[in-house]
Tab-separated table of C-alpha atoms and ligand atoms in Angstrom:
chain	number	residue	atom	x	y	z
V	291	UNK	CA	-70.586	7.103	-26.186
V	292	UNK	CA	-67.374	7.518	-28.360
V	293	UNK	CA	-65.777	10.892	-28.089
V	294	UNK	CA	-62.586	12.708	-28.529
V	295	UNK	CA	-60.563	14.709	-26.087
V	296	UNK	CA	-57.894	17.115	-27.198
V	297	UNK	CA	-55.634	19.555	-26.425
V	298	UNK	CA	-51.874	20.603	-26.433
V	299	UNK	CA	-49.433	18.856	-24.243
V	300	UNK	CA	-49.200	19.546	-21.077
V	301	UNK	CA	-53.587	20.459	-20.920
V	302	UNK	CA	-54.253	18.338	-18.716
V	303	UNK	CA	-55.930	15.908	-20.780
V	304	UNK	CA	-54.569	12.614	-19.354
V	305	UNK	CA	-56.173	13.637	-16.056
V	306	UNK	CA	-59.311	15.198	-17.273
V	307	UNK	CA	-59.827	11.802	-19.461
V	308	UNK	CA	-59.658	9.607	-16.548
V	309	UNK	CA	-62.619	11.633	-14.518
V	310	UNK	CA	-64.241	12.185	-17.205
V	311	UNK	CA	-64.368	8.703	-19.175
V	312	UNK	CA	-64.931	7.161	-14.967
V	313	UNK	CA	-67.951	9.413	-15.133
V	314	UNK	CA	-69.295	8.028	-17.931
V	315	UNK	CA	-68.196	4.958	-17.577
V	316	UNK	CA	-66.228	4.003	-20.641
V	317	UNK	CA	-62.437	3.116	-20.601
V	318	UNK	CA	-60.192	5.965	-21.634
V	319	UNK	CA	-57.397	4.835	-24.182
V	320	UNK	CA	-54.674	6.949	-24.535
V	321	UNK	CA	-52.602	6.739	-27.428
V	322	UNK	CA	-49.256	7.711	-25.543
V	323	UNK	CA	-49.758	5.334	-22.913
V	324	UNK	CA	-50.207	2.601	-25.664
V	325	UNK	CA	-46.716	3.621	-26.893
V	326	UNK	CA	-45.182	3.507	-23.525
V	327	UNK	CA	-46.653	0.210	-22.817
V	328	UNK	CA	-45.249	-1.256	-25.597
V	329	UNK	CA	-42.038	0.885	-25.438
V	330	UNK	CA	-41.338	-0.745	-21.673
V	331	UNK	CA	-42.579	-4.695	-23.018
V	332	UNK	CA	-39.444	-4.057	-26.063
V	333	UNK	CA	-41.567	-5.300	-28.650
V	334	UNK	CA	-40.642	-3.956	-31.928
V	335	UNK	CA	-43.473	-1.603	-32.230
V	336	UNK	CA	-42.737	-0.067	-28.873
V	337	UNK	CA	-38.944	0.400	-30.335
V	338	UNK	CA	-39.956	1.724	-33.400
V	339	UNK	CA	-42.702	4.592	-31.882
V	340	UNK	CA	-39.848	5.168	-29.292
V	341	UNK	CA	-37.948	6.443	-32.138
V	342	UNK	CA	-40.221	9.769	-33.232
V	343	UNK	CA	-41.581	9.967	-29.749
V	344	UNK	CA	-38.319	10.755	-27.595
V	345	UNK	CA	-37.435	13.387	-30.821
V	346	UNK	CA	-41.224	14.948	-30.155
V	347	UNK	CA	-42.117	13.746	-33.374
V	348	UNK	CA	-45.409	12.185	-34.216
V	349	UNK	CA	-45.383	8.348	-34.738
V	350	UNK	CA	-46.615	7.882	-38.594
V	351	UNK	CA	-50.325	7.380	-38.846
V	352	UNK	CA	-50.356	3.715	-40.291
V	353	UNK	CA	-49.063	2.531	-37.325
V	354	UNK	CA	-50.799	4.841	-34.714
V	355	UNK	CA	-53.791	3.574	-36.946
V	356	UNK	CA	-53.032	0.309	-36.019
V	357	UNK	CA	-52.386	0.228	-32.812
V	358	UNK	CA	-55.190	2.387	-31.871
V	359	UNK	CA	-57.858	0.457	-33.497
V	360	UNK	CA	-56.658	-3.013	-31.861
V	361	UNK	CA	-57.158	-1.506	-29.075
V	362	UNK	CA	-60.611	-0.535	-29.661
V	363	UNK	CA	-61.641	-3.954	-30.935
V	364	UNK	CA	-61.251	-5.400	-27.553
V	365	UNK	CA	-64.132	-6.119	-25.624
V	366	UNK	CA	-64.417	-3.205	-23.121
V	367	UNK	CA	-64.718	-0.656	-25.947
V	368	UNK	CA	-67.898	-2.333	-27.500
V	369	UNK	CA	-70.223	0.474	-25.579
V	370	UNK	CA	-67.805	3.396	-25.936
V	371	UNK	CA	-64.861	5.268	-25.392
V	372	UNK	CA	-63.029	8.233	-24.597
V	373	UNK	CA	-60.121	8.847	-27.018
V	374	UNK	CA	-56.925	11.073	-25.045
V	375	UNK	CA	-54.106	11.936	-27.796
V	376	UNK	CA	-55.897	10.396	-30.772
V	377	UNK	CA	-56.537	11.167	-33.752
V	378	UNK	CA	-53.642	13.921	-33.951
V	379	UNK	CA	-53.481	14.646	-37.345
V	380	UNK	CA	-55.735	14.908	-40.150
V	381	UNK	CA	-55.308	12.153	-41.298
V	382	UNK	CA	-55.840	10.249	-38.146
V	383	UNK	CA	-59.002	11.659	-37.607
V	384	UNK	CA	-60.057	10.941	-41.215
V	385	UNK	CA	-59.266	6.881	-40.947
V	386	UNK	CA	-60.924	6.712	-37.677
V	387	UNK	CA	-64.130	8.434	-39.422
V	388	UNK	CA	-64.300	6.003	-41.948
V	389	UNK	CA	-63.309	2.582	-39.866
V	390	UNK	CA	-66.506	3.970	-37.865
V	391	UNK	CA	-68.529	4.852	-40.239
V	392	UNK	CA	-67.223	1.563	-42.171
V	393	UNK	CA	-68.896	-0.338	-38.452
V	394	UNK	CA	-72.072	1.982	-39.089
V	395	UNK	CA	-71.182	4.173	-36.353
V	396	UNK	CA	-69.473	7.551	-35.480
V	397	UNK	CA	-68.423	10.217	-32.862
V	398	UNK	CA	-70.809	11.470	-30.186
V	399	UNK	CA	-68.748	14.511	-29.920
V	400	UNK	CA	-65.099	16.290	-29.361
V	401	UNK	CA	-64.219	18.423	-26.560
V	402	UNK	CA	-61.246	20.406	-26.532
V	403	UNK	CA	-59.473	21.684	-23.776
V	404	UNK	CA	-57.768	25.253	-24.632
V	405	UNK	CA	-55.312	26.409	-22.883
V	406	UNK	CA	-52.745	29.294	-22.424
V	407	UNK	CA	-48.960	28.506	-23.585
V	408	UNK	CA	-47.577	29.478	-20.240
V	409	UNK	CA	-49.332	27.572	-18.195
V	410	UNK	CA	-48.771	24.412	-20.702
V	411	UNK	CA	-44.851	24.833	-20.407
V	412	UNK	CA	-45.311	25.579	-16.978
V	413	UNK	CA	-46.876	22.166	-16.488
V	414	UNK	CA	-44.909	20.171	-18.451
V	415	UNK	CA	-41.674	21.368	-16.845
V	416	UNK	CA	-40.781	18.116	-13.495
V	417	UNK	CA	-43.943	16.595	-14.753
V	418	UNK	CA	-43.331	12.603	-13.774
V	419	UNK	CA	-45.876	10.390	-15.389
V	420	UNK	CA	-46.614	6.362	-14.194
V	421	UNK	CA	-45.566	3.823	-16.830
V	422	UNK	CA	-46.667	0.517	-15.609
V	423	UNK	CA	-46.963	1.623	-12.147
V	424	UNK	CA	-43.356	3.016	-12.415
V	425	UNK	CA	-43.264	7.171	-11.700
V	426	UNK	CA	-40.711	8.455	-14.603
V	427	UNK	CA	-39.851	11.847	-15.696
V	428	UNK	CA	-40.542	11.239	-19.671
V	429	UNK	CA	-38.230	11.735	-22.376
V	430	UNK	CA	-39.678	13.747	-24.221
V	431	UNK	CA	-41.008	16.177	-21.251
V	432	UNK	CA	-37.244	17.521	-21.923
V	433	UNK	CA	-37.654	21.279	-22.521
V	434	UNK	CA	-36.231	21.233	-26.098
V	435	UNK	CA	-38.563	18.209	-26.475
V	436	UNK	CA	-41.530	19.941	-25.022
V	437	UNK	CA	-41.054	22.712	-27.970
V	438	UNK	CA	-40.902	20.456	-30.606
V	439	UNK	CA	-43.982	19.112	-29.329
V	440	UNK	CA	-45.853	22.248	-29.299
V	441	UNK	CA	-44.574	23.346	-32.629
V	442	UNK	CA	-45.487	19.503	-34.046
V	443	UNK	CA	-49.330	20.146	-32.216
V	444	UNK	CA	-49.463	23.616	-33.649
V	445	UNK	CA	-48.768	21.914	-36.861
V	446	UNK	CA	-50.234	18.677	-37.206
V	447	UNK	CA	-53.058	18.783	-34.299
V	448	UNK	CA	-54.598	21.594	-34.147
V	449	UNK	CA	-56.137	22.340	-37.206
V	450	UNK	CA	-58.367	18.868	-35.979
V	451	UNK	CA	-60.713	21.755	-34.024
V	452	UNK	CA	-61.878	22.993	-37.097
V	453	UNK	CA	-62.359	19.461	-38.745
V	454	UNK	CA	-64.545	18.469	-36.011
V	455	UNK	CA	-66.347	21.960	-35.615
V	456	UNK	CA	-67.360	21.858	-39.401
V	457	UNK	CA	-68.434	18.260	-38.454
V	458	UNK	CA	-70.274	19.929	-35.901
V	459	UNK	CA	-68.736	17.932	-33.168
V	460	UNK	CA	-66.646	20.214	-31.589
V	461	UNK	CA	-66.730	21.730	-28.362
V	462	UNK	CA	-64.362	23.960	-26.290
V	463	UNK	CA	-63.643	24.101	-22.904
V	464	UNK	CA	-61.319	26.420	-20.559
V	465	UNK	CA	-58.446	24.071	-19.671
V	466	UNK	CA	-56.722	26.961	-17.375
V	467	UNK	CA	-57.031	26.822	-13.886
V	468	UNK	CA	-56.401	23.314	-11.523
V	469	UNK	CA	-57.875	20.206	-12.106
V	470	UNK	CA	-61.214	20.292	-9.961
V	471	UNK	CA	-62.239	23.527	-11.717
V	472	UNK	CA	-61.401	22.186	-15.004
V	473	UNK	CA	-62.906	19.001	-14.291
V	474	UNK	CA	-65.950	20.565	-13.742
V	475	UNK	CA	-66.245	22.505	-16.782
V	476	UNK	CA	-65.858	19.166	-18.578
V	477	UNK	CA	-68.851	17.670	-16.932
V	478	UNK	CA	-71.351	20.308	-17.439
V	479	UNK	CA	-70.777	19.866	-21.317
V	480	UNK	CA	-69.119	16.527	-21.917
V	481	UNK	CA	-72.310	14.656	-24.218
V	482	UNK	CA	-74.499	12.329	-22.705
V	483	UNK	CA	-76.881	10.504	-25.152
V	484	UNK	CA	-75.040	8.527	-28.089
V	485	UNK	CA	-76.609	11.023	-31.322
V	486	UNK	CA	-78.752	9.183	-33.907
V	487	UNK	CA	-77.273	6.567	-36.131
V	488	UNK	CA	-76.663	7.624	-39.629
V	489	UNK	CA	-79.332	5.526	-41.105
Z	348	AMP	P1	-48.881	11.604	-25.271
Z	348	AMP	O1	-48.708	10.758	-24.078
Z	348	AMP	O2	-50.295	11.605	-25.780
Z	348	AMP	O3	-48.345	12.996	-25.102
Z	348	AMP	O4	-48.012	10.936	-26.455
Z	348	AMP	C1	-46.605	10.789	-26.323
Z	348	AMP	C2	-45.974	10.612	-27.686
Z	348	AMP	O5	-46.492	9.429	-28.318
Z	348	AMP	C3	-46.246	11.735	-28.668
Z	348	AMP	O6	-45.368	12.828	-28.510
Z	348	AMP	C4	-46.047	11.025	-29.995
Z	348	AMP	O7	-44.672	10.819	-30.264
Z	348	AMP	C5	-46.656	9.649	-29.717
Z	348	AMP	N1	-48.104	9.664	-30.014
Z	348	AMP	C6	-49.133	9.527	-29.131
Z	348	AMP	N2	-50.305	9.572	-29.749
Z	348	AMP	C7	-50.036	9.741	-31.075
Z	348	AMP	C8	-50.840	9.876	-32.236
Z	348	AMP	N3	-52.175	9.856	-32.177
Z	348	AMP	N4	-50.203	10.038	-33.419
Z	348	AMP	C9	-48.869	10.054	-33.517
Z	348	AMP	N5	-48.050	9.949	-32.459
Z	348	AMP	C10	-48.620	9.794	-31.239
């Protein structure tokens, strides 16, 4: 199963992808955590993403590209996957489309969490996050951040619900309400069976 999981910051969607790729038994790669990984090891990609990501910017697709699809060219990703923060732009999603399609395969499906602006900024503000096993209050969970950020995924990521609903992929989901409930919203229509190959 390869599927997508999106929503604003602050959705929940870290969380939710960790039940819900453990249910299904597929990792769950998140793009951010990618970052931060590389951010704490000081490689030069980890310097350079640093860069746009403490300013709430969006690291340039090339090299979220890049990243991303190294990751899913290791081993555990051969049966599937549950993407958390990628693709985020249109652009994104269209290179991962055709790197799949380029493999002869595709998306099983997108689910999107929506959720009320409130609650998002509400969330966001003391979140910590583990880096490494470290607990850190993020840089860019700063409140000015945090509005760039929703002005970038107003932007940039959202209109990626109505790419993947014309693909007929798409499917939304309450994201309000705490994490069991939510959760279990997920499960009842996260997509099961892989859909026919193309040919
Ligand atoms: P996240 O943990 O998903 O909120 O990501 C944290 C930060 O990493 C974002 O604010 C961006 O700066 C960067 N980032 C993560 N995923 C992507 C992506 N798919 N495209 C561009 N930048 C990304």
């Amino acid at each position: 199963m390869r599927l997508v999981l999106l929503g604003p910051p602050g959705s929940g969607k870290g969380t939710q992808a960790a039940v819900l790729a453990g249910d299904l038994g597929v990792p769950a790669i998140s793009s951010g955590d990618l970052f931060r990984s590389h951010a704490v090891a000081g490689t030069d990609l980890g310097r350079r993403a640093a860069a746009y990501s403490s300013a709430g910017e969006l690291v340039p697709d090339e090299l979220t590209v890049s990243i991303v699809a190294g990751r899913l060219a290791e081993p555990d990703c051969r049966d599937g996957y549950l993407l958390d923060g990628f693709p985020r732009t249109l652009g994104q999603a269209g290179l991962l489309r055709d790197r799949l399609a380029a493999a002869g395969m595709r998306l099983d499906g997108v689910l999107e969490l929506v959720v009320d602006e409130e609650e998002v900024v509400r969330r966001l503000a003391g979140r910590r996050t583990v880096v490494d096993g470290v607990e850190v209050v993020r840089d860019d969970d700063r409140p000015e951040t945090v509005r760039r950020r929703m002005q970038v995924y107003r932007e940039q990521t959202a209109p990626l619900s109505e790419f993947y609903e014309a693909a007929g992929l798409l499917t939304r989901v309450d994201g309000n309400g705490d994490v069991p409930e939510v959760s279990a919203r997920l499960l009842r229509v996260v997509p099961r069976t892989p859909r026919p190959s193309p040919r």
